PDB file of C-alpha atoms in Angstrom:
ATOM      1  CA  MET A 850      -2.456  -3.326 -11.911  1.00 93.00           C
ATOM      2  CA  THR A 851      -0.578  -0.107 -11.138  1.00 98.00           C
ATOM      3  CA  TRP A 852      -1.072   2.375  -8.327  1.00 98.00           C
ATOM      4  CA  ILE A 853       0.311   5.901  -8.472  1.00 98.00           C
ATOM      5  CA  VAL A 854       0.873   7.204  -4.932  1.00 98.00           C
ATOM      6  CA  LYS A 855       1.845  10.858  -4.614  1.00 98.00           C
ATOM      7  CA  LEU A 856       3.486  11.611  -1.280  1.00 98.00           C
ATOM      8  CA  GLY A 857       3.119  15.312  -0.560  1.00 97.00           C
ATOM      9  CA  GLY A 858       6.372  17.154  -0.039  1.00 97.00           C
ATOM     10  CA  SER A 859       4.911  18.771   3.068  1.00 97.00           C
ATOM     11  CA  LEU A 860       5.409  15.358   4.725  1.00 98.00           C
ATOM     12  CA  TYR A 861       9.189  15.608   4.338  1.00 97.00           C
ATOM     13  CA  ALA A 862       9.826  15.812   8.115  1.00 98.00           C
ATOM     14  CA  ASP A 863       6.567  14.248   9.326  1.00 98.00           C
ATOM     15  CA  PRO A 864       6.707  10.896  11.200  1.00 97.00           C
ATOM     16  CA  ALA A 865       3.763   9.743   9.058  1.00 98.00           C
ATOM     17  CA  LEU A 866       6.082   9.645   6.040  1.00 98.00           C
ATOM     18  CA  GLN A 867       7.939   6.643   7.444  1.00 98.00           C
ATOM     19  CA  ASN A 868       4.629   4.838   7.985  1.00 98.00           C
ATOM     20  CA  TRP A 869       3.662   5.394   4.350  1.00 98.00           C
ATOM     21  CA  LEU A 870       7.035   4.231   3.041  1.00 98.00           C
ATOM     22  CA  GLU A 871       7.076   1.093   5.164  1.00 97.00           C
ATOM     23  CA  MET A 872       3.504   0.259   4.173  1.00 97.00           C
ATOM     24  CA  LEU A 873       4.254   0.749   0.469  1.00 97.00           C
ATOM     25  CA  ALA A 874       7.402  -1.369   0.777  1.00 95.00           C
ATOM     26  CA  ARG A 875       5.365  -4.154   2.387  1.00 96.00           C
ATOM     27  CA  PHE A 876       2.375  -4.212   0.038  1.00 97.00           C
ATOM     28  CA  GLY A 877       3.413  -2.318  -3.091  1.00 97.00           C
ATOM     29  CA  ARG A 878       6.091  -4.410  -4.795  1.00 96.00           C
ATOM     30  CA  GLY A 879       5.436  -4.565  -8.515  1.00 97.00           C
ATOM     31  CA  LYS A 880       2.353  -2.362  -8.081  1.00 97.00           C
ATOM     32  CA  VAL A 881       3.294   1.095  -6.819  1.00 98.00           C
ATOM     33  CA  VAL A 882       4.915   4.127  -8.397  1.00 98.00           C
ATOM     34  CA  ILE A 883       5.630   6.869  -5.865  1.00 98.00           C
ATOM     35  CA  VAL A 884       5.417  10.443  -7.112  1.00 98.00           C
ATOM     36  CA  PRO A 885       7.370  12.710  -4.750  1.00 98.00           C
ATOM     37  CA  GLY A 886       6.037  16.162  -3.995  1.00 98.00           C
ATOM     38  CA  GLY A 887       8.269  19.216  -3.970  1.00 97.00           C
ATOM     39  CA  GLY A 888       7.847  20.357  -0.372  1.00 96.00           C
ATOM     40  CA  PRO A 889      10.488  22.696   1.054  1.00 97.00           C
ATOM     41  CA  TYR A 890      12.705  22.027  -1.946  1.00 98.00           C
ATOM     42  CA  ALA A 891      10.081  23.554  -4.271  1.00 98.00           C
ATOM     43  CA  ASP A 892       9.429  26.345  -1.755  1.00 97.00           C
ATOM     44  CA  GLN A 893      13.040  27.429  -2.234  1.00 98.00           C
ATOM     45  CA  VAL A 894      12.415  27.652  -5.982  1.00 98.00           C
ATOM     46  CA  ARG A 895       9.435  29.939  -5.354  1.00 97.00           C
ATOM     47  CA  THR A 896      11.567  32.124  -3.088  1.00 98.00           C
ATOM     48  CA  ALA A 897      14.388  32.347  -5.639  1.00 98.00           C
ATOM     49  CA  GLN A 898      11.956  33.174  -8.467  1.00 98.00           C
ATOM     50  CA  ARG A 899      10.384  35.993  -6.456  1.00 98.00           C
ATOM     51  CA  HIS A 900      13.817  37.377  -5.648  1.00 98.00           C
ATOM     52  CA  TRP A 901      15.454  37.048  -9.076  1.00 98.00           C
ATOM     53  CA  ARG A 902      12.309  37.227 -11.238  1.00 98.00           C
ATOM     54  CA  PHE A 903      13.299  34.478 -13.668  1.00 98.00           C
ATOM     55  CA  ASP A 904      10.550  33.059 -15.872  1.00 97.00           C
ATOM     56  CA  ASP A 905       8.163  30.204 -15.192  1.00 97.00           C
ATOM     57  CA  GLN A 906       9.931  27.866 -17.631  1.00 96.00           C
ATOM     58  CA  ILE A 907      13.102  27.995 -15.512  1.00 98.00           C
ATOM     59  CA  ALA A 908      11.098  27.752 -12.269  1.00 98.00           C
ATOM     60  CA  HIS A 909       9.185  24.740 -13.665  1.00 97.00           C
ATOM     61  CA  HIS A 910      12.449  22.950 -14.447  1.00 98.00           C
ATOM     62  CA  MET A 911      13.813  23.766 -11.001  1.00 98.00           C
ATOM     63  CA  ALA A 912      10.584  22.575  -9.325  1.00 98.00           C
ATOM     64  CA  LEU A 913      10.860  19.245 -11.135  1.00 98.00           C
ATOM     65  CA  LEU A 914      14.376  18.902  -9.780  1.00 98.00           C
ATOM     66  CA  ALA A 915      12.955  19.737  -6.336  1.00 98.00           C
ATOM     67  CA  MET A 916      10.604  16.763  -6.699  1.00 98.00           C
ATOM     68  CA  GLU A 917      13.616  14.636  -7.555  1.00 98.00           C
ATOM     69  CA  GLN A 918      15.374  15.871  -4.412  1.00 98.00           C
ATOM     70  CA  PHE A 919      12.437  14.676  -2.327  1.00 98.00           C
ATOM     71  CA  GLY A 920      12.473  11.432  -4.305  1.00 98.00           C
ATOM     72  CA  LEU A 921      16.123  10.962  -3.361  1.00 97.00           C
ATOM     73  CA  GLN A 922      15.219  11.656   0.267  1.00 98.00           C
ATOM     74  CA  LEU A 923      12.597   8.887   0.086  1.00 98.00           C
ATOM     75  CA  MET A 924      15.138   6.500  -1.413  1.00 97.00           C
ATOM     76  CA  GLY A 925      17.609   7.386   1.322  1.00 97.00           C
ATOM     77  CA  MET A 926      15.010   6.811   4.034  1.00 97.00           C
ATOM     78  CA  MET A 927      14.386   3.328   2.635  1.00 96.00           C
ATOM     79  CA  ASN A 928      18.092   2.470   2.222  1.00 93.00           C
ATOM     80  CA  SER A 929      17.704   2.482  -1.575  1.00 79.00           C
ATOM     81  CA  ALA A 930      14.928  -0.153  -1.499  1.00 90.00           C
ATOM     82  CA  LEU A 931      13.073   2.160  -3.902  1.00 95.00           C
ATOM     83  CA  ALA A 932      14.151   2.343  -7.534  1.00 95.00           C
ATOM     84  CA  GLY A 933      14.548   5.904  -8.812  1.00 97.00           C
ATOM     85  CA  VAL A 934      13.309   5.802 -12.409  1.00 98.00           C
ATOM     86  CA  ALA A 935      12.783   8.509 -15.036  1.00 97.00           C
ATOM     87  CA  SER A 936      11.172   7.061 -18.175  1.00 97.00           C
ATOM     88  CA  LEU A 937       7.764   5.443 -18.527  1.00 97.00           C
ATOM     89  CA  ASN A 938       9.285   2.361 -20.171  1.00 97.00           C
ATOM     90  CA  GLU A 939      11.733   1.936 -17.302  1.00 98.00           C
ATOM     91  CA  ILE A 940       8.921   2.314 -14.779  1.00 98.00           C
ATOM     92  CA  GLN A 941       7.028  -0.538 -16.427  1.00 97.00           C
ATOM     93  CA  ARG A 942      10.169  -2.709 -16.534  1.00 98.00           C
ATOM     94  CA  HIS A 943      10.927  -2.136 -12.852  1.00 97.00           C
ATOM     95  CA  LEU A 944       7.332  -2.888 -11.859  1.00 97.00           C
ATOM     96  CA  ALA A 945       7.449  -6.108 -13.891  1.00 97.00           C
ATOM     97  CA  GLU A 946      10.578  -7.046 -11.926  1.00 97.00           C
ATOM     98  CA  GLY A 947       8.715  -6.546  -8.640  1.00 96.00           C
ATOM     99  CA  SER A 948      10.249  -3.222  -7.627  1.00 96.00           C
ATOM    100  CA  ILE A 949       8.697  -0.209  -5.953  1.00 96.00           C
ATOM    101  CA  VAL A 950       9.431   2.799  -8.120  1.00 97.00           C
ATOM    102  CA  THR A 951      10.073   6.422  -7.219  1.00 98.00           C
ATOM    103  CA  TRP A 952       9.484   8.586 -10.272  1.00 98.00           C
ATOM    104  CA  MET A 953      12.162  11.105 -11.192  1.00 98.00           C
ATOM    105  CA  PRO A 954       9.954  13.314 -13.381  1.00 98.00           C
ATOM    106  CA  SER A 955      12.133  15.970 -15.005  1.00 98.00           C
ATOM    107  CA  ALA A 956      13.122  14.179 -18.241  1.00 97.00           C
ATOM    108  CA  ALA A 957       9.613  12.903 -19.027  1.00 98.00           C
ATOM    109  CA  VAL A 958       7.827  16.129 -18.079  1.00 98.00           C
ATOM    110  CA  LEU A 959      10.202  18.502 -19.859  1.00 97.00           C
ATOM    111  CA  SER A 960       9.737  16.541 -23.081  1.00 96.00           C
ATOM    112  CA  ALA A 961       5.914  16.449 -22.765  1.00 96.00           C
ATOM    113  CA  PRO A 962       4.285  19.270 -24.775  1.00 95.00           C
ATOM    114  CA  ASP A 963       0.920  18.772 -23.036  1.00 94.00           C
ATOM    115  CA  ILE A 964       2.192  19.870 -19.593  1.00 96.00           C
ATOM    116  CA  ALA A 965       2.085  23.590 -18.846  1.00 95.00           C
ATOM    117  CA  ALA A 966       5.191  25.109 -17.278  1.00 96.00           C
ATOM    118  CA  ASN A 967       3.634  27.154 -14.469  1.00 94.00           C
ATOM    119  CA  TRP A 968       2.808  26.944 -10.762  1.00 94.00           C
ATOM    120  CA  ASN A 969      -0.753  25.728 -11.443  1.00 93.00           C
ATOM    121  CA  VAL A 970       0.866  22.398 -12.278  1.00 95.00           C
ATOM    122  CA  THR A 971       2.331  20.716  -9.213  1.00 96.00           C
ATOM    123  CA  SER A 972       3.039  17.113  -8.318  1.00 98.00           C
ATOM    124  CA  ASP A 973      -0.745  16.564  -7.998  1.00 97.00           C
ATOM    125  CA  SER A 974      -1.306  17.155 -11.706  1.00 97.00           C
ATOM    126  CA  LEU A 975       1.912  15.398 -12.649  1.00 98.00           C
ATOM    127  CA  ALA A 976       0.768  12.321 -10.727  1.00 98.00           C
ATOM    128  CA  ALA A 977      -2.497  12.402 -12.722  1.00 98.00           C
ATOM    129  CA  TRP A 978      -0.524  12.767 -15.981  1.00 97.00           C
ATOM    130  CA  LEU A 979       1.593   9.755 -15.033  1.00 98.00           C
ATOM    131  CA  ALA A 980      -1.492   7.740 -14.069  1.00 98.00           C
ATOM    132  CA  LYS A 981      -3.000   8.454 -17.477  1.00 97.00           C
ATOM    133  CA  ASN A 982       0.157   7.548 -19.383  1.00 97.00           C
ATOM    134  CA  LEU A 983       0.704   4.327 -17.422  1.00 97.00           C
ATOM    135  CA  GLN A 984      -3.017   3.452 -17.522  1.00 97.00           C
ATOM    136  CA  ALA A 985      -2.956   3.116 -13.749  1.00 98.00           C
ATOM    137  CA  THR A 986      -5.816   1.514 -11.887  1.00 98.00           C
ATOM    138  CA  ARG A 987      -5.635   3.859  -8.890  1.00 98.00           C
ATOM    139  CA  LEU A 988      -4.296   7.325  -8.104  1.00 98.00           C
ATOM    140  CA  VAL A 989      -3.737   8.221  -4.451  1.00 98.00           C
ATOM    141  CA  LEU A 990      -2.710  11.718  -3.346  1.00 98.00           C
ATOM    142  CA  VAL A 991      -1.434  11.806   0.251  1.00 98.00           C
ATOM    143  CA  LYS A 992      -1.847  15.211   1.891  1.00 98.00           C
ATOM    144  CA  SER A 993      -0.559  16.575   5.183  1.00 96.00           C
ATOM    145  CA  CYS A 994      -3.791  18.546   5.703  1.00 96.00           C
ATOM    146  CA  ALA A 995      -7.216  17.214   6.666  1.00 95.00           C
ATOM    147  CA  VAL A 996      -9.294  16.009   3.718  1.00 96.00           C
ATOM    148  CA  PRO A 997     -13.043  16.518   4.267  1.00 95.00           C
ATOM    149  CA  ALA A 998     -15.029  13.280   4.147  1.00 92.00           C
ATOM    150  CA  GLY A 999     -17.093  12.992   0.994  1.00 92.00           C
ATOM    151  CA  ALA A1000     -15.372  15.916  -0.735  1.00 94.00           C
ATOM    152  CA  THR A1001     -15.367  15.742  -4.512  1.00 92.00           C
ATOM    153  CA  VAL A1002     -12.328  16.536  -6.620  1.00 91.00           C
ATOM    154  CA  GLU A1003     -14.075  19.797  -7.507  1.00 93.00           C
ATOM    155  CA  ASP A1004     -14.430  20.629  -3.796  1.00 95.00           C
ATOM    156  CA  LEU A1005     -10.759  19.871  -3.198  1.00 96.00           C
ATOM    157  CA  ALA A1006      -9.702  22.080  -6.112  1.00 94.00           C
ATOM    158  CA  ALA A1007     -11.922  24.942  -4.888  1.00 94.00           C
ATOM    159  CA  THR A1008     -10.323  24.818  -1.426  1.00 95.00           C
ATOM    160  CA  GLY A1009      -6.763  24.484  -2.754  1.00 95.00           C
ATOM    161  CA  ILE A1010      -6.173  20.992  -1.400  1.00 97.00           C
ATOM    162  CA  VAL A1011      -5.261  19.906  -4.946  1.00 97.00           C
ATOM    163  CA  ASP A1012      -3.540  22.151  -7.469  1.00 95.00           C
ATOM    164  CA  GLY A1013      -5.236  24.416  -9.978  1.00 89.00           C
ATOM    165  CA  ALA A1014      -4.640  22.123 -12.948  1.00 95.00           C
ATOM    166  CA  PHE A1015      -5.660  18.866 -11.268  1.00 95.00           C
ATOM    167  CA  LEU A1016      -9.288  18.872 -12.445  1.00 93.00           C
ATOM    168  CA  GLU A1017      -8.228  19.109 -16.066  1.00 92.00           C
ATOM    169  CA  SER A1018      -5.364  16.650 -15.547  1.00 93.00           C
ATOM    170  CA  CYS A1019      -7.622  13.953 -14.132  1.00 90.00           C
ATOM    171  CA  SER A1020     -10.560  14.501 -16.519  1.00 87.00           C
ATOM    172  CA  ALA A1021      -9.262  11.823 -18.911  1.00 85.00           C
ATOM    173  CA  LEU A1022      -8.424   9.310 -16.185  1.00 92.00           C
ATOM    174  CA  HIS A1023     -10.234   5.993 -16.025  1.00 92.00           C
ATOM    175  CA  CYS A1024      -9.104   4.981 -12.568  1.00 96.00           C
ATOM    176  CA  GLN A1025     -10.091   5.357  -8.946  1.00 96.00           C
ATOM    177  CA  ILE A1026      -8.869   8.696  -7.487  1.00 97.00           C
ATOM    178  CA  ASP A1027      -8.349   9.009  -3.728  1.00 97.00           C
ATOM    179  CA  VAL A1028      -7.181  12.124  -1.921  1.00 97.00           C
ATOM    180  CA  VAL A1029      -6.290  11.101   1.624  1.00 98.00           C
ATOM    181  CA  ALA A1030      -4.858  12.620   4.779  1.00 98.00           C
ATOM    182  CA  LYS A1031      -1.464  11.563   6.090  1.00 98.00           C
ATOM    183  CA  ASP A1032      -2.968   9.455   8.896  1.00 98.00           C
ATOM    184  CA  GLU A1033      -4.959   7.202   6.542  1.00 98.00           C
ATOM    185  CA  TRP A1034      -2.085   4.872   5.667  1.00 96.00           C
ATOM    186  CA  GLU A1035      -3.605   1.870   7.471  1.00 97.00           C
ATOM    187  CA  ARG A1036      -6.880   2.141   5.546  1.00 96.00           C
ATOM    188  CA  VAL A1037      -5.019   2.482   2.253  1.00 97.00           C
ATOM    189  CA  SER A1038      -2.776  -0.455   3.187  1.00 97.00           C
ATOM    190  CA  ARG A1039      -5.798  -2.779   3.493  1.00 97.00           C
ATOM    191  CA  VAL A1040      -6.993  -1.853   0.011  1.00 97.00           C
ATOM    192  CA  LEU A1041      -3.507  -2.176  -1.471  1.00 97.00           C
ATOM    193  CA  ALA A1042      -2.912  -5.547   0.201  1.00 96.00           C
ATOM    194  CA  GLU A1043      -6.121  -6.901  -1.314  1.00 94.00           C
ATOM    195  CA  SER A1044      -5.488  -5.588  -4.828  1.00 91.00           C
TER     196      SER A1044
END
């Protein structure tokens, strides 16, 4: 049983982030892979691309490194209790050893021909890609914005709560998909604790 939990980069300075990390550390050992968002680190890539007009391939690579920066922040916040892991095989090994994994996506994503290198693909879609490749049982996207009750994935894509490629990315998934607001960590913790 594997959960993919994407922590939105917009939470980088939000007190709720600590709640999520502590909850995942308590209930997620051997079960959870955290996908870090890009947050302000990725925003800087967007700013630099607009200024210097380099292509999307370069910006995509830089945005992946921005996700890794947030992943390192998460590891630092948890005093390195999270394992920063790049490859899918290493993720599975660390989970088998009872670790909580933070995915460092650049190596796996840059070598994956099925992932488009543009801004339609953010950590939302990359979390879905990882869930598919690890045959995860649950995908949870944690957002800093409100998530309307009962909204479908299509609704969330139409309102921009999930990225433009997410619908296609999750079409082949055979797992539960939850898009939750930052204050729903207690509800998610009950489900995780029972799984």
